[in-house]
Short mmCIF file of C-alpha atoms in Angstrom, two decimals:
data_model
loop_
_atom_site.label_atom_id
_atom_site.label_comp_id
_atom_site.label_asym_id
_atom_site.label_seq_id
_atom_site.Cartn_x
_atom_site.Cartn_y
_atom_site.Cartn_z
CA MET A 9 137.43 89.07 110.29
CA PRO A 10 140.78 90.66 109.51
CA LEU A 11 141.26 92.14 106.11
CA ALA A 12 144.29 89.88 105.50
CA LEU A 13 141.83 87.02 105.04
CA LEU A 14 140.48 88.72 101.99
CA ALA A 15 143.97 88.56 100.33
CA LEU A 16 144.10 84.88 101.10
CA ALA A 17 140.67 84.31 99.73
CA ILE A 18 141.63 86.23 96.50
CA SER A 19 144.67 83.98 96.13
CA ALA A 20 142.55 80.82 96.84
CA PHE A 21 140.18 81.93 94.14
CA GLY A 22 142.84 81.93 91.55
CA ILE A 23 144.34 78.71 92.68
CA GLY A 24 141.02 77.05 92.80
CA THR A 25 139.96 78.28 89.32
CA THR A 26 143.08 76.64 87.84
CA GLU A 27 142.64 73.44 89.80
CA PHE A 28 139.07 72.74 88.83
CA ALA A 29 138.90 74.40 85.33
CA VAL A 30 140.17 71.36 83.54
CA ALA A 31 137.28 69.19 84.71
CA GLY A 32 134.81 71.44 82.88
CA LEU A 33 137.11 71.58 79.78
CA LEU A 34 138.07 67.82 79.69
CA PRO A 35 136.31 67.05 76.30
CA ASP A 36 137.80 70.09 74.76
CA VAL A 37 141.34 69.28 75.94
CA SER A 38 140.94 65.75 74.87
CA ALA A 39 139.97 66.53 71.35
CA ASP A 40 142.56 69.32 70.89
CA LEU A 41 145.48 67.38 72.23
CA GLY A 42 144.42 64.10 70.48
CA VAL A 43 144.22 62.10 73.69
CA ASP A 44 141.34 60.11 75.16
CA ILE A 45 139.29 61.19 78.19
CA PRO A 46 141.16 59.04 80.74
CA ALA A 47 144.48 60.52 79.51
CA ALA A 48 143.07 63.95 79.72
CA GLY A 49 141.96 63.23 83.18
CA LEU A 50 145.59 62.52 84.04
CA LEU A 51 146.02 66.29 83.88
CA VAL A 52 144.06 66.42 87.11
CA THR A 53 146.06 63.46 88.51
CA GLY A 54 149.31 65.05 87.54
CA TYR A 55 148.34 68.32 89.22
CA ALA A 56 147.09 66.67 92.36
CA LEU A 57 150.33 64.51 92.67
CA ALA A 58 152.52 67.64 92.21
CA VAL A 59 150.50 69.38 95.02
CA ALA A 60 150.89 66.30 97.29
CA ILE A 61 154.73 66.09 96.70
CA GLY A 62 155.45 69.80 96.57
CA ALA A 63 153.49 70.92 99.55
CA PRO A 64 155.60 69.42 102.33
CA LEU A 65 158.91 69.84 100.47
CA LEU A 66 158.37 73.68 99.83
CA THR A 67 156.85 74.23 103.24
CA ALA A 68 159.84 72.46 105.05
CA ALA A 69 162.25 74.48 102.89
CA ALA A 70 160.68 77.78 103.92
CA THR A 71 160.22 77.03 107.61
CA ARG A 72 162.41 79.93 108.69
CA LEU A 73 161.20 82.40 106.12
CA PRO A 74 158.72 85.25 106.62
CA ARG A 75 155.30 83.85 105.72
CA LYS A 76 154.37 86.76 103.48
CA THR A 77 157.60 86.28 101.44
CA VAL A 78 156.73 82.49 101.09
CA LEU A 79 153.23 83.32 99.92
CA LEU A 80 154.48 85.72 97.32
CA GLY A 81 157.08 83.31 96.01
CA LEU A 82 154.50 80.54 95.67
CA LEU A 83 152.14 82.82 93.82
CA GLY A 84 155.04 83.51 91.39
CA LEU A 85 155.12 79.76 90.57
CA PHE A 86 151.44 79.83 90.12
CA VAL A 87 151.74 82.54 87.44
CA LEU A 88 154.67 80.79 85.68
CA GLY A 89 152.81 77.45 85.52
CA ASN A 90 149.59 78.76 84.12
CA LEU A 91 151.50 80.90 81.53
CA LEU A 92 153.26 77.77 80.41
CA THR A 93 149.95 75.95 80.12
CA ALA A 94 148.39 78.81 78.11
CA VAL A 95 151.21 78.73 75.49
CA ALA A 96 151.66 74.92 75.40
CA THR A 97 151.09 73.09 72.14
CA SER A 98 151.53 69.53 73.30
CA TYR A 99 150.19 67.21 75.93
CA GLY A 100 153.68 67.06 77.69
CA LEU A 101 154.03 70.82 78.00
CA VAL A 102 150.45 71.13 79.28
CA MET A 103 151.24 68.55 81.92
CA LEU A 104 154.51 70.36 82.80
CA GLY A 105 152.57 73.66 83.19
CA ARG A 106 150.05 72.02 85.38
CA VAL A 107 152.86 70.56 87.63
CA VAL A 108 154.62 73.89 87.97
CA ALA A 109 151.37 75.63 88.92
CA ALA A 110 150.50 72.87 91.41
CA LEU A 111 153.76 73.38 93.33
CA CYS A 112 152.26 76.63 94.62
CA HIS A 113 148.97 75.12 95.66
CA GLY A 114 149.69 72.85 98.51
CA ALA A 115 152.34 75.07 100.26
CA PHE A 116 150.15 78.12 99.84
CA PHE A 117 147.09 76.58 101.50
CA GLY A 118 149.29 74.97 104.13
CA VAL A 119 150.92 78.24 105.15
CA GLY A 120 147.80 80.18 104.54
CA SER A 121 145.83 78.10 106.87
CA VAL A 122 148.27 78.72 109.67
CA VAL A 123 148.32 82.46 108.87
CA ALA A 124 144.42 82.52 108.84
CA ALA A 125 144.11 80.60 112.12
CA GLY A 126 146.65 82.86 113.83
CA LEU A 127 144.66 86.01 112.84
CA VAL A 128 141.61 85.09 115.08
CA PRO A 129 140.88 83.66 118.53
CA PRO A 130 141.08 79.93 118.89
CA GLN A 131 137.22 79.41 118.88
CA ARG A 132 137.14 81.04 115.47
CA ARG A 133 139.93 79.08 113.69
CA ALA A 134 137.58 76.98 111.55
CA ALA A 135 135.75 80.07 110.48
CA ALA A 136 138.94 81.87 109.49
CA ILE A 137 140.24 78.83 107.53
CA ALA A 138 136.82 78.48 105.86
CA LEU A 139 136.93 82.14 104.88
CA MET A 140 140.17 81.51 103.03
CA PHE A 141 138.80 78.36 101.53
CA THR A 142 135.73 80.29 100.46
CA GLY A 143 137.96 81.69 97.72
CA LEU A 144 138.44 78.15 96.58
CA THR A 145 134.76 77.32 96.59
CA VAL A 146 133.74 80.66 94.98
CA ALA A 147 136.10 79.69 92.20
CA ASN A 148 133.66 76.85 91.48
CA VAL A 149 130.79 79.23 91.44
CA VAL A 150 132.47 82.04 89.33
CA GLY A 151 135.95 81.09 88.17
CA VAL A 152 135.31 77.60 86.85
CA PRO A 153 131.97 78.20 85.06
CA LEU A 154 133.41 81.38 83.54
CA GLY A 155 136.57 79.59 82.59
CA THR A 156 134.55 76.79 81.07
CA ALA A 157 132.44 79.28 79.07
CA ILE A 158 135.61 81.12 77.89
CA GLY A 159 137.21 77.80 76.94
CA HIS A 160 134.27 76.69 74.89
CA ALA A 161 133.99 80.05 73.14
CA PHE A 162 137.62 80.92 72.44
CA GLY A 163 139.63 77.73 73.06
CA TRP A 164 140.55 76.08 76.33
CA ARG A 165 144.07 77.82 76.33
CA THR A 166 142.36 81.23 76.61
CA THR A 167 141.08 80.07 79.95
CA PHE A 168 144.53 79.66 81.25
CA TRP A 169 145.58 83.08 79.94
CA VAL A 170 142.76 84.56 82.07
CA ILE A 171 143.95 82.40 85.04
CA THR A 172 147.51 83.86 84.55
CA VAL A 173 146.04 87.33 84.97
CA LEU A 174 144.20 86.10 88.09
CA GLY A 175 147.54 85.04 89.48
CA VAL A 176 148.97 88.54 88.95
CA VAL A 177 145.91 89.94 90.88
CA ALA A 178 146.53 87.47 93.65
CA VAL A 179 150.12 88.66 93.98
CA LEU A 180 149.05 92.18 94.23
CA GLY A 181 146.35 91.27 96.82
CA VAL A 182 148.91 89.58 99.14
CA LEU A 183 151.39 92.38 98.66
CA ALA A 184 148.86 94.99 99.63
CA LEU A 185 146.76 93.27 102.37
CA VAL A 186 148.91 90.63 104.18
CA PRO A 187 151.03 92.32 106.85
CA ARG A 188 154.79 91.58 106.68
CA GLN A 189 155.86 89.57 109.60
CA PRO A 190 159.37 88.61 110.67
CA ALA A 191 160.34 84.96 110.54
CA ASP A 192 159.39 83.15 113.77
CA PRO A 193 162.82 82.69 115.59
CA ALA A 194 161.36 79.64 117.31
CA ALA A 195 160.51 78.00 114.05
CA SER A 196 162.16 74.67 113.68
CA LEU A 197 161.90 71.93 111.08
CA ARG A 198 162.66 69.39 113.82
CA ALA A 199 159.68 70.67 115.90
CA GLU A 200 157.42 70.59 112.78
CA LEU A 201 158.52 67.01 112.06
CA ALA A 202 158.02 65.91 115.65
CA ALA A 203 154.29 66.61 115.27
CA PHE A 204 154.16 63.55 112.94
CA GLY A 205 154.98 61.25 115.85
CA ASN A 206 151.23 61.65 116.97
CA PRO A 207 149.19 58.71 115.54
CA ARG A 208 146.07 61.03 115.61
CA LEU A 209 147.78 63.28 112.99
CA TRP A 210 148.18 60.38 110.57
CA LEU A 211 144.56 59.21 111.03
CA ALA A 212 143.45 62.76 110.27
CA LEU A 213 145.57 62.91 107.14
CA ALA A 214 144.26 59.51 106.00
CA THR A 215 140.69 60.66 106.56
CA THR A 216 141.38 63.75 104.39
CA ALA A 217 142.96 61.70 101.59
CA LEU A 218 140.11 59.19 101.32
CA GLY A 219 137.23 61.60 102.14
CA PHE A 220 138.02 64.32 99.58
CA GLY A 221 139.55 61.91 97.16
CA GLY A 222 136.21 60.12 96.92
CA LEU A 223 134.59 63.39 95.98
CA PHE A 224 137.22 64.08 93.23
CA ALA A 225 136.79 60.44 91.81
CA ALA A 226 133.33 61.39 90.77
CA PHE A 227 133.79 65.21 89.94
CA THR A 228 136.77 64.74 87.61
CA TYR A 229 134.55 62.98 85.08
CA VAL A 230 131.34 65.03 85.63
CA ALA A 231 131.44 66.74 82.16
CA PRO A 232 131.25 63.46 80.09
CA LEU A 233 128.92 61.89 82.62
CA MET A 234 126.40 64.70 82.46
CA ILE A 235 126.60 64.92 78.63
CA ASP A 236 126.63 61.10 77.70
CA VAL A 237 124.59 59.64 80.67
CA ALA A 238 122.29 62.37 82.07
CA GLY A 239 121.71 63.70 78.47
CA PHE A 240 122.62 67.32 78.92
CA PRO A 241 123.90 69.21 75.82
CA ALA A 242 127.64 70.06 75.85
CA GLY A 243 126.90 73.77 76.31
CA ALA A 244 125.15 73.02 79.63
CA VAL A 245 128.38 71.96 81.28
CA THR A 246 129.11 75.61 82.36
CA TRP A 247 125.89 75.95 84.41
CA ILE A 248 126.18 72.42 85.75
CA VAL A 249 129.57 73.27 87.18
CA LEU A 250 128.09 76.49 88.50
CA VAL A 251 125.41 74.47 90.37
CA PHE A 252 128.10 72.31 91.93
CA GLY A 253 130.08 75.45 92.91
CA ILE A 254 127.15 77.09 94.59
CA GLY A 255 126.70 73.95 96.63
CA ALA A 256 130.40 74.04 97.52
CA VAL A 257 130.26 77.57 98.78
CA VAL A 258 127.12 76.86 100.96
CA GLY A 259 128.80 73.65 102.27
CA ASN A 260 132.15 75.34 103.11
CA LEU A 261 130.46 77.98 105.27
CA ALA A 262 128.01 75.58 106.90
CA GLY A 263 130.81 73.12 107.47
CA ALA A 264 132.82 75.78 109.31
CA LYS A 265 130.01 76.57 111.81
CA ALA A 266 129.48 72.82 112.37
CA ALA A 267 133.22 72.28 113.02
CA ASP A 268 133.51 75.15 115.46
CA ARG A 269 130.60 73.75 117.41
CA ALA A 270 131.27 70.01 117.31
CA LEU A 271 134.28 69.04 115.18
CA VAL A 272 134.34 65.24 115.21
CA PRO A 273 130.65 64.48 115.36
CA SER A 274 129.87 66.86 112.39
CA LEU A 275 132.73 65.46 110.41
CA LEU A 276 131.41 61.76 110.90
CA VAL A 277 127.93 62.78 109.84
CA LEU A 278 129.12 64.60 106.72
CA LEU A 279 131.38 61.71 105.70
CA ALA A 280 128.59 59.17 106.08
CA LEU A 281 126.16 61.31 104.05
CA LEU A 282 128.75 61.99 101.29
CA ALA A 283 129.32 58.27 100.88
CA LEU A 284 125.54 57.67 100.51
CA LEU A 285 125.30 60.54 97.98
CA LEU A 286 128.02 59.27 95.79
CA GLY A 287 126.49 55.78 95.72
CA LEU A 288 123.14 57.42 94.87
CA PHE A 289 124.65 59.43 92.05
CA THR A 290 125.28 56.17 90.12
CA ILE A 291 121.42 55.80 89.87
CA THR A 292 120.30 59.47 89.63
CA ALA A 293 122.82 60.19 86.83
CA ALA A 294 120.36 58.43 84.43
CA GLY A 295 118.13 61.51 84.35
CA PRO A 296 118.94 65.19 84.12
CA VAL A 297 116.83 66.46 87.01
CA PRO A 298 117.84 63.90 89.60
CA ALA A 299 121.47 64.11 88.41
CA ILE A 300 121.80 67.85 88.89
CA VAL A 301 120.10 67.66 92.29
CA THR A 302 122.39 65.08 93.47
CA LEU A 303 125.48 66.80 92.16
CA ALA A 304 124.49 69.94 93.97
CA ALA A 305 124.01 67.98 97.28
CA ILE A 306 127.43 66.30 96.66
CA GLY A 307 128.93 69.83 96.32
CA VAL A 308 127.40 71.05 99.56
CA VAL A 309 128.27 67.91 101.73
CA GLY A 310 131.65 67.35 100.18
CA PHE A 311 132.95 70.89 100.73
CA ALA A 312 131.36 70.99 104.17
CA THR A 313 133.95 68.49 105.31
CA VAL A 314 136.91 70.86 104.38
CA PRO A 315 137.07 73.17 107.35
CA GLY A 316 136.66 70.23 109.75
CA LEU A 317 139.37 68.18 107.95
CA GLN A 318 141.83 71.01 108.10
CA THR A 319 140.97 72.01 111.70
CA ARG A 320 141.33 68.39 112.88
CA VAL A 321 144.85 68.27 111.53
CA LEU A 322 145.85 71.55 113.17
CA ASP A 323 144.39 70.19 116.49
CA ALA A 324 146.41 67.01 116.17
CA ALA A 325 149.61 68.86 115.30
CA GLY A 326 149.46 71.33 118.21
CA SER A 327 151.65 74.39 118.08
CA ALA A 328 153.95 73.13 115.30
CA GLY A 329 151.25 73.02 112.63
CA THR A 330 152.58 74.61 109.48
CA LEU A 331 154.16 71.50 107.99
CA ALA A 332 151.25 69.36 109.21
CA SER A 333 148.79 71.82 107.56
CA ALA A 334 150.79 71.56 104.28
CA ALA A 335 150.71 67.79 104.59
CA ASN A 336 146.99 67.90 104.92
CA ILE A 337 146.91 69.77 101.60
CA SER A 338 149.05 67.06 100.20
CA ALA A 339 146.53 64.55 101.59
CA PHE A 340 143.65 66.36 99.87
CA ASN A 341 145.47 66.24 96.58
CA LEU A 342 146.88 62.82 96.94
CA GLY A 343 143.36 61.49 97.47
CA ASN A 344 142.26 63.53 94.41
CA ALA A 345 144.96 62.00 92.28
CA VAL A 346 144.16 58.48 93.39
CA GLY A 347 140.48 59.08 92.93
CA ALA A 348 140.79 60.50 89.52
CA TRP A 349 143.18 57.74 88.53
CA LEU A 350 140.89 55.02 89.83
CA GLY A 351 137.92 56.53 88.18
CA GLY A 352 139.73 56.60 84.85
CA LEU A 353 140.75 53.06 85.30
CA THR A 354 137.17 51.92 85.76
CA ILE A 355 136.05 53.91 82.67
CA GLY A 356 138.86 52.43 80.68
CA ALA A 357 137.76 48.99 81.82
CA GLY A 358 134.45 49.47 80.27
CA LEU A 359 132.56 49.93 83.53
CA GLY A 360 130.80 53.07 82.35
CA LEU A 361 131.00 56.81 83.21
CA THR A 362 129.02 56.17 86.44
CA SER A 363 131.76 53.85 87.79
CA PRO A 364 133.90 56.69 89.24
CA SER A 365 131.06 57.49 91.64
CA TRP A 366 131.19 53.95 93.12
CA VAL A 367 134.94 54.40 93.50
CA GLY A 368 134.23 57.67 95.39
CA ALA A 369 131.56 56.17 97.61
CA LEU A 370 133.96 53.35 98.66
CA MET A 371 136.75 55.82 99.38
CA VAL A 372 134.55 58.05 101.54
CA ALA A 373 133.23 55.06 103.43
CA GLY A 374 136.89 54.20 104.31
CA ALA A 375 137.46 57.78 105.41
CA PHE A 376 134.40 57.44 107.77
CA GLY A 377 135.96 54.30 109.36
CA ILE A 378 139.30 55.89 109.88
CA ALA A 379 137.66 59.05 111.34
CA LEU A 380 135.63 56.89 113.67
CA ALA A 381 138.71 54.97 114.83
CA GLY A 382 140.49 58.19 115.46
CA ALA A 383 137.72 59.63 117.53
CA ARG A 384 137.66 56.41 119.66
CA ARG A 385 141.45 56.50 120.06
CA ARG A 386 141.21 60.06 121.36
CA GLU A 387 138.49 59.09 123.83
CA ARG A 388 140.74 56.27 125.17
CA VAL A 389 143.77 58.67 125.51
CA GLU A 390 141.58 61.26 127.38
CA VAL A 391 140.15 58.63 129.72
CA ALA A 392 143.63 57.33 130.42
CA ALA A 393 144.81 60.86 131.15
#
């Protein structure tokens, strides 16, 4: 694999750490800012919504710019947003910092996916995209647990100071390793928008939103669930998140191989299995051992869908895939926002800390249905052709 993919993975590691760190620190943030758990969970929702809105807008604005310049500018937003979160002393300022950092996220992964896919032969696209996203999943293994431990030991704001430094490292990595390329003279916002006339693209985006959103509905509230339901001590959250992260890394790499071999069949199997695991989690969460085993399995299967979901969108978009790729990152995070919000609603309604897993199972089941409909539509189009 080209060395430039390492720079993208380094950047993804920093972005992934800031995205998921709040989940492990939710009780700490809630207590320090004087808000309840559902309100603290809105920091996840706010971040995800900012990604969903910012990704297509920033990508569209940068259509004619060199991609390396775009990546560096986006990482500058990432550093600024995390710095603001680190110094914030109120809930509103923390939310603002999260939103600013999130503006980088969607466009970076959207542009980065296209860069990664263009560095390798067509049959290796899913693997290249997965390598970039490995930085995101390794963040769950190293960045998030370490951030959680630092936050518990020195205060949650310290975690975001460390993430700010990670952002600076990411800037240096892209600057040193990603080759500078001139703007594509054929790039056109009109051509990028034309890809959205394909119904298959919209079905792929909807699959992403519901499928990954279902995973996040459950994971957002994993810290209070594991403490108050499964019976783990608060100090165990760090290694609980670590177990989930290891599962995510394994799943991401395995999912890439499956997607390169059989994209749609593997994605359907993974979505069906994820829905079953999320439903099972509402039962296994009652005991520490079955809870941690199920959570690890959810990490494996959930993140195994990522390469396939992203590759499916690029396939549907054809040659004009930059904006579609960014839109898929928006779909990931729109689903995350809705999942976290619905999970918070069910907790607030008194349905218990296991209720977000039921929300997640239903969302993923919907994703399976849409993916199946998209596969059947493609078969009909190919037969007609």
